[in-house]
Amino acid sequence: MRQPFPVNLAVVVVSFVAAAASFSSPPPPPKATTADLLAVLGPARLSTKVNPVVAKNLRSCFKFLVPFDPRSESDKKWLIRRFGDGKRGRKGKWRDEEGEDELVWEPPRVVMELARIVVDSGGDVGSVHRKLDPTMIPVPDVEDCKEDKCVLTRTPYGRVFINEELNSYLAFLFQMIASRGPTVGLNVSLNRYDLFHGHMFIAVDSGRLGILFHAKEYPAYDKKAFPYNMGYCQVGSDVPYDDEMNLRNILWLAPLPSNSSEDCEAPGVLVVLDARPDGIIYRDLVSEYVQFARTLYEVSHGLQPSLFAALGFSISWLFFRLLNMKKRRTPEIVSEKVSLIKEAIDEAEDRVVRLEERHDRLLKEACSYYLCNRESSWRRWLAQDKPGMRRGLLLIV
């Protein structure tokens, strides 16, 4: 007869198996969100709420084009400056390299005002749209786009901001990325294959204004490295698909205005987001279907889009073309308006001359009948109701 299995031994075996299972399957690491990413780049009241492990892993993927915290430098007292006291160089030129950092930490007044308006409006997208010039500027054919049947914008027209200084600042950001990118291993060119656009957004939680730039947009087709056909806009590309693709997402954040004072809670930020395959950004923030392109999307991760690539400023070289076209068109529009006004005045003067001639003719005819005929004849003449006669008599009166 078989001996029964000892109960105490069964408990030991089950406990051992459970313990072995617990050691073999560690809990999954905490996942990051875009809200975490923005919080880590924000003030202490937001960054301290992020899981410490997530925060550490996110910081390991940041490659700053401008030092993150100006307060770490003893000679920077940016917190005591009043909101909106942005500085510009002499004759409206952006200052040298030493001043470029400060232009990111504390942009010109017009940028600070836009950041303040967005926060005060509760993240209203319309607060940004209302700052755009309503003039629709046709998208020019740049770098033979039309010849290659390439369409880079969602609409055939573009718009710029009303304030020229705001336009210049956005162009300055493109130039900063291109000039400082090599310091972190990112070599980009401002052309239609590489860095030419960015997506402006408003952070849902904080109302912070930002732009997510995308470089390396159309890598060259390669059977081994990049065997993907991306359409007409890829034709002619010489952008290599290499490790620099990990750095194609560049983030600019405007200073975060305080809700309780005129100061800022956090300075501006310009940082490259490293989406290397073993990093947390690639693992948690890059959608699976675009992992080969390392693309981080602002819409799919809790950010509220406010402006897209269809707007003029969001295409670097096209932005300059649109600005130049606007400047060239201004005198043309003025000349056209003057010409229309002149034509209207000439037409009005001709009408006055014709009316005066008609007035004189009718008056002469009426006086002739009055002087040459009796009163009865005069009444008969009035009764004839000649075309335009009554109108002419009204003009006489």
XYZ file of C-alpha atoms in Angstrom:
397
model
C 0.000 0.000 0.000
C 1.360 3.470 -1.017
C 2.350 5.744 1.809
C 0.473 9.108 1.878
C 2.516 12.208 0.899
C 3.556 14.028 4.070
C 1.664 17.255 4.525
C 4.595 19.156 5.979
C 6.772 18.157 3.030
C 4.107 19.351 0.589
C 4.046 22.745 2.270
C 7.833 22.976 2.007
C 7.794 22.081 -1.695
C 5.032 24.587 -2.499
C 6.827 27.310 -0.565
C 10.062 26.565 -2.394
C 8.335 26.691 -5.795
C 6.613 30.003 -4.928
C 9.891 31.485 -3.739
C 11.672 30.338 -6.905
C 8.929 31.867 -9.044
C 9.224 35.177 -7.221
C 12.987 35.276 -7.845
C 12.694 34.314 -11.517
C 10.118 37.002 -12.476
C 10.993 40.397 -11.013
C 8.316 43.061 -11.171
C 8.299 45.097 -14.404
C 10.032 48.475 -14.238
C 7.754 51.523 -13.881
C 6.763 53.038 -17.208
C 7.353 56.653 -18.180
C 4.827 59.006 -19.753
C 5.277 62.243 -21.622
C 3.819 63.995 -18.592
C 6.715 62.555 -16.572
C 9.184 63.803 -19.170
C 7.807 67.346 -19.019
C 7.609 67.260 -15.226
C 11.285 66.292 -14.891
C 12.107 69.324 -17.056
C 9.829 71.529 -14.955
C 9.867 73.091 -11.493
C 10.507 71.115 -8.309
C 6.807 70.941 -7.401
C 6.278 68.808 -10.539
C 9.585 66.922 -10.844
C 9.426 65.584 -7.271
C 6.143 63.820 -8.063
C 7.780 61.611 -10.703
C 8.849 58.105 -9.722
C 12.567 58.390 -8.793
C 13.538 55.454 -11.019
C 11.639 56.909 -13.970
C 13.132 60.340 -13.359
C 16.662 58.926 -13.248
C 16.165 56.954 -16.467
C 14.653 59.944 -18.243
C 17.542 62.206 -17.242
C 19.957 59.664 -18.698
C 18.305 60.289 -22.090
C 18.615 64.083 -22.024
C 21.325 65.771 -24.093
C 21.048 69.481 -23.404
C 21.935 71.956 -26.143
C 21.732 74.665 -23.463
C 22.557 73.944 -19.794
C 19.376 72.879 -18.037
C 19.455 75.028 -14.909
C 20.858 78.575 -15.038
C 20.542 78.779 -11.272
C 23.505 76.417 -11.010
C 25.702 79.308 -12.123
C 26.383 81.783 -9.344
C 26.207 84.814 -11.620
C 22.678 83.932 -12.898
C 19.912 85.552 -10.857
C 17.161 84.847 -13.310
C 14.504 84.150 -10.698
C 14.526 87.737 -9.434
C 13.930 89.147 -12.921
C 10.408 90.182 -13.676
C 8.403 88.179 -16.179
C 8.873 89.491 -19.688
C 12.243 91.225 -19.318
C 13.783 89.387 -22.270
C 16.899 90.939 -23.756
C 17.904 91.454 -27.335
C 21.172 92.493 -28.841
C 22.007 95.782 -30.510
C 20.142 96.549 -33.736
C 17.827 93.595 -33.150
C 20.562 90.973 -33.769
C 20.750 87.921 -31.557
C 23.749 88.147 -29.292
C 26.904 86.041 -29.366
C 27.216 82.501 -28.018
C 27.423 83.650 -24.407
C 24.027 85.302 -24.758
C 22.352 82.482 -26.669
C 21.924 80.395 -23.524
C 20.109 83.246 -21.845
C 17.835 83.644 -24.870
C 16.647 80.086 -24.260
C 16.376 80.420 -20.482
C 14.649 83.784 -20.718
C 13.412 84.596 -24.248
C 12.451 88.063 -25.515
C 9.399 89.777 -24.100
C 7.069 88.759 -26.929
C 7.801 85.043 -26.344
C 7.331 85.405 -22.593
C 4.033 87.182 -23.165
C 2.808 84.368 -25.411
C 3.780 81.803 -22.753
C 1.913 83.841 -20.137
C -1.202 84.181 -22.314
C -1.319 80.414 -22.881
C -1.107 79.652 -19.156
C -3.618 82.354 -18.167
C -6.080 81.074 -20.800
C -5.996 77.598 -19.301
C -4.164 76.135 -22.291
C -6.521 77.568 -24.907
C -5.214 76.738 -28.390
C -7.046 79.772 -29.768
C -4.815 82.061 -27.700
C -1.954 81.043 -30.007
C -3.978 81.065 -33.223
C -5.078 84.646 -32.577
C -1.449 85.747 -32.698
C -1.094 84.613 -36.331
C -1.201 86.989 -39.266
C -4.417 86.184 -41.193
C -2.602 86.657 -44.514
C -2.375 83.378 -46.405
C 1.022 83.068 -48.071
C 1.369 80.482 -50.863
C 3.931 77.792 -50.108
C 6.896 78.352 -52.472
C 8.615 75.627 -54.460
C 11.837 75.102 -52.529
C 14.579 72.652 -53.421
C 12.573 71.348 -56.397
C 9.748 69.890 -54.295
C 7.210 70.223 -57.089
C 9.511 68.592 -59.608
C 9.728 65.543 -57.312
C 5.955 65.703 -56.606
C 6.819 66.206 -52.952
C 4.238 67.895 -50.698
C 5.594 68.726 -47.258
C 2.704 70.768 -45.896
C -0.912 69.880 -45.221
C -2.164 72.967 -47.041
C -0.825 74.908 -50.048
C -0.411 78.045 -47.947
C 1.332 79.120 -44.768
C 0.972 81.792 -42.096
C 3.381 83.594 -39.811
C 2.974 85.375 -36.505
C 1.984 89.027 -36.567
C 4.958 89.989 -34.407
C 8.176 89.841 -36.438
C 10.306 89.375 -33.310
C 8.394 86.200 -32.458
C 9.006 84.907 -35.981
C 12.700 85.701 -35.657
C 12.926 83.853 -32.346
C 11.438 80.689 -33.825
C 13.939 80.883 -36.687
C 16.658 81.356 -34.049
C 15.665 78.030 -32.448
C 16.183 76.182 -35.738
C 19.602 77.796 -36.095
C 20.518 76.901 -32.500
C 19.693 73.235 -33.082
C 21.770 73.143 -36.264
C 24.753 74.949 -34.706
C 24.825 73.188 -31.327
C 23.683 69.742 -32.403
C 27.244 68.517 -33.099
C 28.147 69.114 -29.432
C 25.867 66.199 -28.490
C 26.502 64.078 -31.602
C 23.645 65.384 -33.755
C 24.640 66.748 -37.164
C 21.686 68.252 -39.000
C 21.078 70.452 -42.006
C 18.204 72.855 -42.566
C 16.731 71.285 -45.673
C 13.635 69.375 -46.732
C 15.154 65.978 -45.979
C 16.505 66.744 -42.521
C 15.405 69.430 -40.053
C 12.574 71.497 -41.493
C 9.657 71.397 -39.090
C 8.445 71.209 -35.541
C 5.091 70.697 -33.817
C 3.987 73.347 -31.343
C 1.958 72.041 -28.411
C 0.461 73.030 -25.086
C 1.110 70.669 -22.162
C -2.243 69.570 -20.762
C -1.230 69.439 -17.103
C 0.758 72.665 -16.783
C -0.265 74.723 -19.831
C 3.391 75.053 -20.788
C 4.146 76.014 -24.376
C 6.636 73.936 -26.346
C 7.805 72.740 -29.754
C 8.799 69.189 -30.644
C 11.263 69.363 -33.560
C 11.900 66.401 -35.844
C 15.248 66.075 -37.628
C 16.288 63.318 -40.094
C 12.744 63.341 -41.505
C 13.503 61.539 -44.782
C 16.506 59.193 -44.528
C 17.916 57.885 -47.806
C 16.600 54.535 -48.973
C 19.067 51.728 -48.349
C 18.401 48.014 -48.876
C 20.224 47.092 -45.674
C 20.175 50.094 -43.338
C 16.805 51.638 -44.222
C 14.702 49.525 -46.629
C 11.629 51.743 -46.387
C 9.988 53.678 -49.212
C 8.685 56.985 -47.801
C 7.286 58.397 -51.028
C 8.157 61.296 -53.292
C 9.694 63.452 -50.533
C 12.386 60.839 -49.946
C 13.630 61.030 -53.532
C 17.120 62.541 -53.659
C 17.778 62.284 -49.906
C 21.356 61.897 -48.709
C 20.476 61.689 -45.011
C 22.119 58.488 -43.678
C 20.265 56.129 -41.373
C 22.714 55.683 -38.521
C 22.980 56.113 -34.748
C 22.120 59.810 -35.053
C 18.518 58.764 -35.751
C 18.275 58.175 -32.004
C 18.631 61.934 -31.547
C 16.054 63.136 -34.067
C 13.564 64.427 -31.448
C 14.486 67.868 -30.108
C 12.355 69.579 -27.473
C 12.021 73.296 -26.740
C 10.009 74.419 -23.735
C 9.143 78.030 -23.056
C 9.650 79.312 -19.512
C 6.770 78.244 -17.276
C 4.997 81.307 -15.828
C 3.918 81.217 -12.209
C 0.213 81.247 -11.385
C 0.746 83.317 -8.272
C 3.205 85.980 -9.413
C 4.785 87.574 -12.462
C 7.894 85.410 -12.114
C 8.662 82.097 -13.829
C 8.690 78.744 -12.103
C 11.088 77.211 -14.614
C 13.444 78.580 -17.277
C 13.290 77.720 -20.965
C 14.721 74.395 -22.130
C 16.351 73.173 -25.361
C 17.199 69.478 -25.202
C 17.776 66.517 -27.513
C 15.830 63.407 -26.479
C 17.931 60.271 -26.875
C 15.697 57.443 -28.173
C 18.399 54.762 -28.134
C 16.919 51.229 -28.080
C 18.056 50.505 -24.512
C 16.631 53.780 -23.137
C 13.344 54.554 -21.450
C 12.215 57.023 -24.134
C 12.453 54.372 -26.844
C 10.828 51.759 -24.615
C 7.884 53.779 -23.289
C 7.354 56.891 -25.415
C 8.091 55.878 -29.013
C 5.139 54.085 -30.584
C 5.913 50.559 -31.748
C 4.948 51.189 -35.373
C 7.515 54.007 -35.726
C 10.330 52.618 -33.599
C 12.469 52.157 -36.709
C 12.213 55.946 -37.236
C 12.561 56.815 -33.523
C 9.665 59.276 -33.837
C 8.130 60.772 -30.711
C 4.645 62.163 -31.374
C 3.154 64.961 -29.291
C -0.476 63.976 -29.889
C -0.298 60.332 -28.861
C 1.149 60.945 -25.413
C -1.229 63.344 -23.708
C -0.168 66.608 -25.289
C -2.645 68.990 -26.805
C -1.519 70.056 -30.300
C -1.899 73.757 -31.049
C 0.002 74.287 -34.291
C 1.212 71.842 -36.903
C 3.692 71.776 -39.727
C 1.250 73.502 -42.045
C 2.063 76.794 -40.364
C 4.862 78.836 -41.865
C 7.171 78.953 -38.858
C 7.266 75.188 -38.522
C 9.381 74.764 -41.646
C 12.804 76.318 -41.236
C 13.922 77.168 -44.771
C 10.294 77.574 -45.849
C 9.786 79.888 -42.894
C 12.472 82.223 -44.187
C 10.971 82.069 -47.669
C 7.496 82.893 -46.334
C 8.845 85.832 -44.346
C 10.684 87.139 -47.375
C 7.620 86.654 -49.562
C 5.544 88.565 -47.050
C 8.044 91.412 -47.017
C 8.164 91.475 -50.814
C 4.415 91.339 -51.095
C 3.826 94.245 -48.698
C 4.837 96.979 -51.191
C 3.048 95.060 -53.939
C -0.161 94.999 -51.917
C 0.167 98.716 -51.143
C 0.737 99.497 -54.821
C -2.264 97.374 -55.799
C -4.488 99.135 -53.281
C -3.349 102.579 -54.498
C -4.050 101.521 -58.086
C -7.573 100.354 -57.182
C -8.285 103.574 -55.309
C -7.047 105.636 -58.266
C -9.282 103.702 -60.654
C -12.270 104.228 -58.351
C -11.580 107.978 -58.166
C -11.233 108.251 -61.950
C -14.523 106.403 -62.450
C -16.270 108.640 -59.919
C -14.960 111.758 -61.658
C -16.275 110.493 -65.030
C -19.688 109.880 -63.511
C -19.753 113.402 -62.069
C -18.924 114.876 -65.491
C -21.675 112.840 -67.157
C -24.210 113.887 -64.536
C -23.234 117.537 -64.884
C -23.671 117.354 -68.670
C -27.056 115.720 -68.278
C -28.061 118.297 -65.707
C -27.138 121.168 -68.040
C -28.977 119.597 -70.977
C -32.201 119.048 -69.035
C -32.048 122.503 -67.487
C -31.549 124.114 -70.881
C -34.492 122.175 -72.363
C -36.790 123.049 -69.474
C -35.901 126.750 -69.600
C -36.466 126.822 -73.374
C -39.997 125.431 -73.047
C -40.762 127.760 -70.160
C -39.645 130.907 -72.033
C -41.146 130.065 -75.423
C -44.553 128.650 -74.487
C -47.469 129.545 -72.320
C -48.187 127.914 -69.000
C -50.467 125.310 -70.617
C -47.674 124.245 -72.920
C -45.382 123.988 -69.949
C -47.849 121.626 -68.237
C -48.143 119.530 -71.396
C -44.358 119.324 -71.577
C -44.218 118.032 -68.022
C -46.957 115.504 -68.818
C -44.839 113.972 -71.582
C -42.800 112.097 -68.928
C -39.714 111.778 -71.052
C -37.295 109.085 -69.914
C -35.041 110.433 -67.174
C -36.797 113.830 -67.167
C -38.209 113.613 -63.676
C -34.895 112.391 -62.380
C -33.197 115.298 -64.072
C -35.617 117.771 -62.528
C -34.875 116.300 -59.133
C -31.202 116.892 -59.804
C -32.017 120.484 -60.716
C -33.784 120.959 -57.376
